[in-house]
PDB file of C-alpha atoms in Angstrom:
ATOM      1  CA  UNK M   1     158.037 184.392  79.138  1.00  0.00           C
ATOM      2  CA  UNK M   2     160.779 183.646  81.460  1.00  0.00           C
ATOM      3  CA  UNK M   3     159.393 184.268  84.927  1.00  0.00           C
ATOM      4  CA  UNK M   4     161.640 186.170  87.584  1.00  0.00           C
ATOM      5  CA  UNK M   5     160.882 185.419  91.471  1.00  0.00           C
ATOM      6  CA  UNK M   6     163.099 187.617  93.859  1.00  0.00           C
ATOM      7  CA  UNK M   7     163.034 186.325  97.565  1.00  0.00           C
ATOM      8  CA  UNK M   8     162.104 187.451 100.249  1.00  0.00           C
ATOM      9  CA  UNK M   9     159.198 190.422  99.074  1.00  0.00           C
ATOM     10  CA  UNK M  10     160.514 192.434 102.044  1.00  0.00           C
ATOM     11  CA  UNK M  11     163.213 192.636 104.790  1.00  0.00           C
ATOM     12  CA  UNK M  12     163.780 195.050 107.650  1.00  0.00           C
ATOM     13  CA  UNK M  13     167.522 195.436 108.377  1.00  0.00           C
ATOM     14  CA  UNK M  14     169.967 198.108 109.766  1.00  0.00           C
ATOM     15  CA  UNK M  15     172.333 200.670 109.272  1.00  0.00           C
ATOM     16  CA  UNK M  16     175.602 198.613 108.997  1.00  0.00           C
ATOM     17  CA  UNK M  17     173.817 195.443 107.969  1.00  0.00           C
ATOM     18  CA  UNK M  18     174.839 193.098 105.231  1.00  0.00           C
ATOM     19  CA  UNK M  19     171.818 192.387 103.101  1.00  0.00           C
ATOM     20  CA  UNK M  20     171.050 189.430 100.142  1.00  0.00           C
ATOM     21  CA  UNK M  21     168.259 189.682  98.068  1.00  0.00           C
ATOM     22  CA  UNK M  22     167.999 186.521  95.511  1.00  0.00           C
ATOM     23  CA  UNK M  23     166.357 186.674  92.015  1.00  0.00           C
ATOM     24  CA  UNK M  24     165.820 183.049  90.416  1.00  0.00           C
ATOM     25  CA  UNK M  25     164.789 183.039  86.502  1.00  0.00           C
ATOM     26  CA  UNK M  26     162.139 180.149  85.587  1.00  0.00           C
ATOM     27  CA  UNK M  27     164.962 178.896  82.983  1.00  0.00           C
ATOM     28  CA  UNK M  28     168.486 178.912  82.531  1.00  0.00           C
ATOM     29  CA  UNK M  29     169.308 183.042  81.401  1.00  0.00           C
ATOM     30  CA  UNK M  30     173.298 183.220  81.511  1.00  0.00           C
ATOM     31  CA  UNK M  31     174.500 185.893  83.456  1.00  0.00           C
ATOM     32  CA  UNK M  32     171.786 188.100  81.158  1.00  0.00           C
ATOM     33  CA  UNK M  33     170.345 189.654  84.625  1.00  0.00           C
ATOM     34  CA  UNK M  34     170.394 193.172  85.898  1.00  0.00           C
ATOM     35  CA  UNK M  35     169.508 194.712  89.291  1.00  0.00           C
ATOM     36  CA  UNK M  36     167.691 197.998  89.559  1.00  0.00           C
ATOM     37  CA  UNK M  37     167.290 199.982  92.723  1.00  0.00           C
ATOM     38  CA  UNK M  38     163.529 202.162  93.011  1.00  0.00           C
ATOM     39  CA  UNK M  39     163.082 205.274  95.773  1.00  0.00           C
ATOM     40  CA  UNK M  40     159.367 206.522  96.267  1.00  0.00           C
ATOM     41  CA  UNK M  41     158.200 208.706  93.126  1.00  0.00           C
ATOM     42  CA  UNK M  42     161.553 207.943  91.218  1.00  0.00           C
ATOM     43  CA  UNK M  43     162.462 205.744  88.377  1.00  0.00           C
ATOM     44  CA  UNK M  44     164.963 203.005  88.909  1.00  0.00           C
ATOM     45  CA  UNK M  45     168.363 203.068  89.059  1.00  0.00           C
ATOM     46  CA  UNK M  46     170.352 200.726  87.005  1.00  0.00           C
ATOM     47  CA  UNK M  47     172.735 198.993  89.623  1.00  0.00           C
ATOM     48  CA  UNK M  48     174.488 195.870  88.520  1.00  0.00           C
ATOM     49  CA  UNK M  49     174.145 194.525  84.879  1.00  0.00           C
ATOM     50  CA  UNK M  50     175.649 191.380  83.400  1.00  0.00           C
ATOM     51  CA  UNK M  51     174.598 189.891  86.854  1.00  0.00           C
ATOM     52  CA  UNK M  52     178.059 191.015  88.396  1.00  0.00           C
ATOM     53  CA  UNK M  53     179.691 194.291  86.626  1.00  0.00           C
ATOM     54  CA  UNK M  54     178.936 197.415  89.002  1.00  0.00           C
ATOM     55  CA  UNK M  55     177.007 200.560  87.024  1.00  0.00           C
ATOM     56  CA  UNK M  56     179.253 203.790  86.263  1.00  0.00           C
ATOM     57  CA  UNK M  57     178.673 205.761  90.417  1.00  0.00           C
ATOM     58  CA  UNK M  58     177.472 203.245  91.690  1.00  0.00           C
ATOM     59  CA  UNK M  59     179.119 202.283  95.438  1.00  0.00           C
ATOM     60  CA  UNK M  60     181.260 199.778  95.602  1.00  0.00           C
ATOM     61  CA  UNK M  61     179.131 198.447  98.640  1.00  0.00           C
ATOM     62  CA  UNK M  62     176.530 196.953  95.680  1.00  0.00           C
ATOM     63  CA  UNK M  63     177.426 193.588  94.540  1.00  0.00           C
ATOM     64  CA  UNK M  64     175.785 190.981  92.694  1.00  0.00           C
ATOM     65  CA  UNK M  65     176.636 187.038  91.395  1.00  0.00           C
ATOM     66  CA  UNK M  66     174.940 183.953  89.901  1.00  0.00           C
ATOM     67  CA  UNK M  67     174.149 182.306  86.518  1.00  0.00           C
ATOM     68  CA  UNK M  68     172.285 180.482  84.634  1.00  0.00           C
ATOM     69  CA  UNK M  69     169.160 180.752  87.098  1.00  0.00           C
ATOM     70  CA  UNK M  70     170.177 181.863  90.199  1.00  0.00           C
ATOM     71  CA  UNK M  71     171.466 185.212  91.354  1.00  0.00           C
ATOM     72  CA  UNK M  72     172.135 187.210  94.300  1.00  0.00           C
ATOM     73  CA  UNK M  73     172.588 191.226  95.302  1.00  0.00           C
ATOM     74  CA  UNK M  74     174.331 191.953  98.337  1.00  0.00           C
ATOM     75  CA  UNK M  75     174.455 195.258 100.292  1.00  0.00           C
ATOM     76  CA  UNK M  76     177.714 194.786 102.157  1.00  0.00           C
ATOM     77  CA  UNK M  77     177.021 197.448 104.772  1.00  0.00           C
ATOM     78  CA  UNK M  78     173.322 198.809 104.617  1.00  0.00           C
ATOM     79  CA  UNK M  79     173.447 202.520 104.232  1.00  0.00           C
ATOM     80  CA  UNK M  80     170.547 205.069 104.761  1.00  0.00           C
ATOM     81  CA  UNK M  81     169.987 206.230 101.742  1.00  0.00           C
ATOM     82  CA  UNK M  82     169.299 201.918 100.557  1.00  0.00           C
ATOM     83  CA  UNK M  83     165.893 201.846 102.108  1.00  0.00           C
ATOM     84  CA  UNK M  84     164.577 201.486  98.579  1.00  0.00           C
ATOM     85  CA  UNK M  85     162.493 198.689  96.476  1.00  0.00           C
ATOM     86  CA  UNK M  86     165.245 196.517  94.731  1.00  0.00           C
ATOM     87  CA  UNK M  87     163.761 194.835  91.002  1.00  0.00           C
ATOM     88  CA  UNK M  88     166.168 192.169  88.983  1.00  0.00           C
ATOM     89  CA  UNK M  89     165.392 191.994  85.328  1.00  0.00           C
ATOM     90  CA  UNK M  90     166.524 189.499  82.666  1.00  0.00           C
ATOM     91  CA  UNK M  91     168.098 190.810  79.646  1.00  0.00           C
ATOM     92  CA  UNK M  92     168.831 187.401  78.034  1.00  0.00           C
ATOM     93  CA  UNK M  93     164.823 187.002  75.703  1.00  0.00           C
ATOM     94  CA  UNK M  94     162.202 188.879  74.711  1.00  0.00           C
ATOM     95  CA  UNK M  95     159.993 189.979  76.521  1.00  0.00           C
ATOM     96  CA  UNK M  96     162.000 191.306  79.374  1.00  0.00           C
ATOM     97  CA  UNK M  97     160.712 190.657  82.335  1.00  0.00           C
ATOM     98  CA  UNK M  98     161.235 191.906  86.131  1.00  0.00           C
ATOM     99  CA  UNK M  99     160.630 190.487  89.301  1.00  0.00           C
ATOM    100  CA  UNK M 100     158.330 191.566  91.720  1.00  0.00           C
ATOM    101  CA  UNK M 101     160.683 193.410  94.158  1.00  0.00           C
ATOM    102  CA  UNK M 102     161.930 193.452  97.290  1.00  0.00           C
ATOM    103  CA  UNK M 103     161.177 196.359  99.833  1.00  0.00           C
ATOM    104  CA  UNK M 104     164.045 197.084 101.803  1.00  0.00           C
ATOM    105  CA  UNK M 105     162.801 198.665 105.326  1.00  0.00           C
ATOM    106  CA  UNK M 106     164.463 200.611 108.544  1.00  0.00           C
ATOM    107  CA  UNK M 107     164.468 198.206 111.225  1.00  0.00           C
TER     108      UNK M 107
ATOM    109  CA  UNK R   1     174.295 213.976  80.348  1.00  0.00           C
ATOM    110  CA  UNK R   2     171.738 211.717  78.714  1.00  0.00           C
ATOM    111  CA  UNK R   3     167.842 212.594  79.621  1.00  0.00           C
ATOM    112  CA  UNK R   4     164.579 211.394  78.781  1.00  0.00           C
ATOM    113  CA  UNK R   5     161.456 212.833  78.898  1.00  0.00           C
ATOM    114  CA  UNK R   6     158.151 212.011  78.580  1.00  0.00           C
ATOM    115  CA  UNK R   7     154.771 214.024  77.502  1.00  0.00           C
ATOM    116  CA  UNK R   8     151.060 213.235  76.960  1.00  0.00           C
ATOM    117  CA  UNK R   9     147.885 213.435  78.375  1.00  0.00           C
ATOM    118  CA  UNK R  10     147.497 212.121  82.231  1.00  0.00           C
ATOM    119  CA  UNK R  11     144.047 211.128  81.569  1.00  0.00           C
ATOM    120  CA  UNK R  12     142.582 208.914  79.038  1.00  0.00           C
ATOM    121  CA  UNK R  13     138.889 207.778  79.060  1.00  0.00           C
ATOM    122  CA  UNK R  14     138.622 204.083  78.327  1.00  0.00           C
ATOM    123  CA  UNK R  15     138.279 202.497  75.028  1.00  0.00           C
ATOM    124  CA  UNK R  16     140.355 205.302  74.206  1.00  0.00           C
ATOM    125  CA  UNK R  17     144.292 205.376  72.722  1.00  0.00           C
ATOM    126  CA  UNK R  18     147.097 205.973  74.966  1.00  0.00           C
ATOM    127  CA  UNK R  19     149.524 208.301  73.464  1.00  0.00           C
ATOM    128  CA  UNK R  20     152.969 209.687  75.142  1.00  0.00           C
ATOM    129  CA  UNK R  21     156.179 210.681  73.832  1.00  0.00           C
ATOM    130  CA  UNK R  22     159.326 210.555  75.059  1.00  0.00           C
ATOM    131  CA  UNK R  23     162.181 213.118  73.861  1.00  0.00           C
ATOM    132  CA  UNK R  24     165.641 212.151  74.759  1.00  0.00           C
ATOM    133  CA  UNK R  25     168.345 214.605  74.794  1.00  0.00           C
ATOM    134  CA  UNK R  26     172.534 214.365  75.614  1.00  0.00           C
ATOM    135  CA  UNK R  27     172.071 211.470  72.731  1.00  0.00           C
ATOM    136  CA  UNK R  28     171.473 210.821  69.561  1.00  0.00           C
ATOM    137  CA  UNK R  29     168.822 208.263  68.648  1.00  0.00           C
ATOM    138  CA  UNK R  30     169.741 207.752  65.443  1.00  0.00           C
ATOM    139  CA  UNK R  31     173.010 206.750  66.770  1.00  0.00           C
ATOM    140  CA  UNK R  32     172.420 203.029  66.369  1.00  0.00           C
ATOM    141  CA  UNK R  33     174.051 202.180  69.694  1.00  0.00           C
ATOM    142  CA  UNK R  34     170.820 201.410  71.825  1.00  0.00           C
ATOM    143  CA  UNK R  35     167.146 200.381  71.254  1.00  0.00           C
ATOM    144  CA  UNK R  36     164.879 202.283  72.828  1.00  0.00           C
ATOM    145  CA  UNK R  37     162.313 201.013  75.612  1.00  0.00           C
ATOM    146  CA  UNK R  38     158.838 201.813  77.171  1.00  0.00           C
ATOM    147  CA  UNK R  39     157.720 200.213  80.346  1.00  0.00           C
ATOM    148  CA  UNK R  40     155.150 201.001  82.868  1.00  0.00           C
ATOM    149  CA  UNK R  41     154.156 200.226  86.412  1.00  0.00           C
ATOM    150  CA  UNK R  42     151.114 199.954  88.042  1.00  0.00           C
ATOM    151  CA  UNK R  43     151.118 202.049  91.279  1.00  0.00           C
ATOM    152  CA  UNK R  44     152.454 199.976  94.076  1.00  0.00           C
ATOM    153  CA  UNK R  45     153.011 197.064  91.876  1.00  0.00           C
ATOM    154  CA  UNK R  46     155.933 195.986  89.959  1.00  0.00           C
ATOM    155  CA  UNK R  47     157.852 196.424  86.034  1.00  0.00           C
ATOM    156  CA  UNK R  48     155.897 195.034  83.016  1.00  0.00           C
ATOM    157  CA  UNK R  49     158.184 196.023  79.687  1.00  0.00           C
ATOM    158  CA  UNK R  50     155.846 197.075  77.080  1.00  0.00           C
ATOM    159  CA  UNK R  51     157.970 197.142  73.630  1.00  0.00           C
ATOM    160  CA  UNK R  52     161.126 199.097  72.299  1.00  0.00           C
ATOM    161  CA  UNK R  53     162.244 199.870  68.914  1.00  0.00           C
ATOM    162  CA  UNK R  54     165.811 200.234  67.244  1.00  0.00           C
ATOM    163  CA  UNK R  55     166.816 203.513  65.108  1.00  0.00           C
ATOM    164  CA  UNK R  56     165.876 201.853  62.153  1.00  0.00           C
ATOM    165  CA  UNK R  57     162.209 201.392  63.045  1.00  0.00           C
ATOM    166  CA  UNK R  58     162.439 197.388  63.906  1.00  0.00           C
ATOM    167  CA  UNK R  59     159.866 197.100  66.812  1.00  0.00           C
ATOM    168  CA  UNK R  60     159.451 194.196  69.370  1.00  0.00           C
ATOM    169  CA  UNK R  61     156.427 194.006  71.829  1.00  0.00           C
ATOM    170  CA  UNK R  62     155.199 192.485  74.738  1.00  0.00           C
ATOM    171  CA  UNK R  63     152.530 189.241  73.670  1.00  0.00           C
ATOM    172  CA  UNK R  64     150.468 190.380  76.280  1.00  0.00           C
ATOM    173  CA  UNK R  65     150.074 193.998  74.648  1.00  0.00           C
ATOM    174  CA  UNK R  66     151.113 193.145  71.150  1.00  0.00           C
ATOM    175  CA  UNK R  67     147.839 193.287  69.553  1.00  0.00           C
ATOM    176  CA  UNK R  68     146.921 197.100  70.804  1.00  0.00           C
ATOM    177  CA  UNK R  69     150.426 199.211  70.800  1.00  0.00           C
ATOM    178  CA  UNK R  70     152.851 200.715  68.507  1.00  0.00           C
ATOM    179  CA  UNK R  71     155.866 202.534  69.083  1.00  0.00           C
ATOM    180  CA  UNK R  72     157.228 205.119  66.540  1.00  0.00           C
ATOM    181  CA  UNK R  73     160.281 207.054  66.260  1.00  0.00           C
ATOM    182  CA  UNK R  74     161.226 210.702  64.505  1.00  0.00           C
ATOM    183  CA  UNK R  75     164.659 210.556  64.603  1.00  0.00           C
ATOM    184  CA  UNK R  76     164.456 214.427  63.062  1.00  0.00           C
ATOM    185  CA  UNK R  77     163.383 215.296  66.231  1.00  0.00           C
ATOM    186  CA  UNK R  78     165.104 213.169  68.505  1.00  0.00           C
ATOM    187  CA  UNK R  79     161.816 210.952  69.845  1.00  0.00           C
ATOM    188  CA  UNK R  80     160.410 208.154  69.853  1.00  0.00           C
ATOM    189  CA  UNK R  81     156.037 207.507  71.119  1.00  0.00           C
ATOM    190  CA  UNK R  82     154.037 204.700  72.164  1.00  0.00           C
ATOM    191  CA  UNK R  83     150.473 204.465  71.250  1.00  0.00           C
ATOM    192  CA  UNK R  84     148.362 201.810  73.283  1.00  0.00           C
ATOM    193  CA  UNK R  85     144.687 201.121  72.203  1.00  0.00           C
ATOM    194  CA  UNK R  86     141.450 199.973  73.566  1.00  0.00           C
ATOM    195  CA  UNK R  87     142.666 200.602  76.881  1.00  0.00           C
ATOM    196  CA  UNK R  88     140.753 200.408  80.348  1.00  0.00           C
ATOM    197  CA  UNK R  89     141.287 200.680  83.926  1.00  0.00           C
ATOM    198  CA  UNK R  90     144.105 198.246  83.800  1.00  0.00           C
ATOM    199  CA  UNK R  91     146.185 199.972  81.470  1.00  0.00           C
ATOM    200  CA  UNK R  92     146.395 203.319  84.460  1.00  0.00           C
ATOM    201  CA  UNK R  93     150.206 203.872  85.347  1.00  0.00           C
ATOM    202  CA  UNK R  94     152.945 205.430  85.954  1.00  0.00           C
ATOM    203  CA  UNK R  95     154.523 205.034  81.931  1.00  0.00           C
ATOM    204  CA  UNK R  96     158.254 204.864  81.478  1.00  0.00           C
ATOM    205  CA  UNK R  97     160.887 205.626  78.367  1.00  0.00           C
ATOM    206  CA  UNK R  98     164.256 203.860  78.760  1.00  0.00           C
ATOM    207  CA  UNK R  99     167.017 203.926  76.618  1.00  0.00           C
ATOM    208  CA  UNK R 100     167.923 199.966  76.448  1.00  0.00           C
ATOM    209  CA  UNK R 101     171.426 198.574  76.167  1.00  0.00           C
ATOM    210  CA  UNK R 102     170.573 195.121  75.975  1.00  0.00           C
ATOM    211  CA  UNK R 103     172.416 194.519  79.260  1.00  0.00           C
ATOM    212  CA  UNK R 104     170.169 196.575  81.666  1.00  0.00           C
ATOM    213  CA  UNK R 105     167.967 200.029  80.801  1.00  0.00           C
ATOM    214  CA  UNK R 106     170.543 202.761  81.963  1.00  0.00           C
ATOM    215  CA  UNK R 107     168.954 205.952  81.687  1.00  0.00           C
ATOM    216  CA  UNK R 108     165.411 206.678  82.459  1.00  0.00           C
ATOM    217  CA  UNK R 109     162.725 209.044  82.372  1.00  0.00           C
ATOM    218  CA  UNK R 110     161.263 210.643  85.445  1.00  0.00           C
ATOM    219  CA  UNK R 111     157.736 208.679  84.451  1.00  0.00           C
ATOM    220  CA  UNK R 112     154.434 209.905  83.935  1.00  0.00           C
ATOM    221  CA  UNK R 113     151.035 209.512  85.081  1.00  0.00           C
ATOM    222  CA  UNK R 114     148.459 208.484  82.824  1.00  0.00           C
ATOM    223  CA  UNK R 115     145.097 207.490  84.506  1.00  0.00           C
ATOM    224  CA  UNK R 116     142.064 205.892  82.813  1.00  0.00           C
ATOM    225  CA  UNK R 117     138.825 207.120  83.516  1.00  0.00           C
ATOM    226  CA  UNK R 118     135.728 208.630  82.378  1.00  0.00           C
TER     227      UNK R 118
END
């Protein structure tokens, strides 16, 4: 299985802050990596597939990059309704797999 | 508006089978255009995709829950079910349909409960 490891497991930021949250795949997966975000009690939200193309209503604030195995979402300016659990997910072999998350907290 | 659903029993007594189903509406699943996906989540823990099938009945499963589910689809009635074995403590979750694109899972159900226990 191709393992997923997001970085760091939580943050604490701001309103207004820019944030990164990095996913790294435990072998080369293209630019076959997606970016979900989770609220308490909710299913996830598909934000970014293809590791950079933006989901239909999703804010333009939401951004992601990488390949191969290394891959990065960026909040540009933190907004209150981001406090939310962030998962990447490879789409590139069976079986998918996610990472573990990263909890994204009010300073 | 696509939606998913799913139904079943929130409690299961172990050694038991696991059975949910998840009706999808706003689309056809007999379309061909997506698979379709369950995965569950431990509460508080993270994503563990369990298996999906295509409109033609083609399955593909996790390894590490191959040997006890099966997922099913009635395309007459516009759903598609997962059946998981033998399970136990471990297998308590909140259980998820997706409808799977191949680049991402874009619509999802709301999730369900399902607790082992006797």
């Amino acid at each position: 299985d191709v393992q997923m490891t997001q970085s760091p497991s939580s943050l604490s930021a701001s309103v207004g802050d820019r944030v990164t949250i990095t996913c790294r795949a435990s072998q080369t997966i293209n630019i076959y990596l997606n970016w979900y975000q989770q609220k308490p009690g909710r299913a996830p939200k598909l934000l970014i597939y293809a590791a950079s193309s933006l989901q239909s209503g999703v804010p333009s604030r939401f951004s992601g990059s990488g390949s191969g195995t290394d891959f990065t979402l960026t909040v540009s300016s933190l907004q209150p309704e981001d406090f939310a659990t962030y998962f990447c997910q490879q789409s590139y072999i069976l079986p998918r797999t996610f990472g573990q998350g990263t909890n994204v907290e009010i300073k | 508006q696509v939606q998913l659903q799913e139904s079943g029993p929130g409690l299961v007594k172990p050694s038991q089978t696991l059975s949910l189903t998840c009706t999808v509406s706003g689309d056809s699943i007999s379309s061909g255009s997506y698979y379709w996906s369950w995965i569950r989540q431990p509460a508080g823990k993270g994503l563990e995709w369990i298996g999906r099938i295509y409109t033609s009945g083609s399955t593909s499963y996790n390894p590490s829950l191959k040997s006890r589910v099966t997922i099913s689809i009635d395309t007459s009635k516009n759903h598609f079910s997962l059946s998981l074995s033998s399970v136990t403590a471990a297998d308590t979750a909140i259980y998820y349909c997706a409808r799977d694109r191949t680049n991402g899972f874009d619509y999802w159900g709301q999730g369900t409960l399902v607790t082992v226990s006797s």
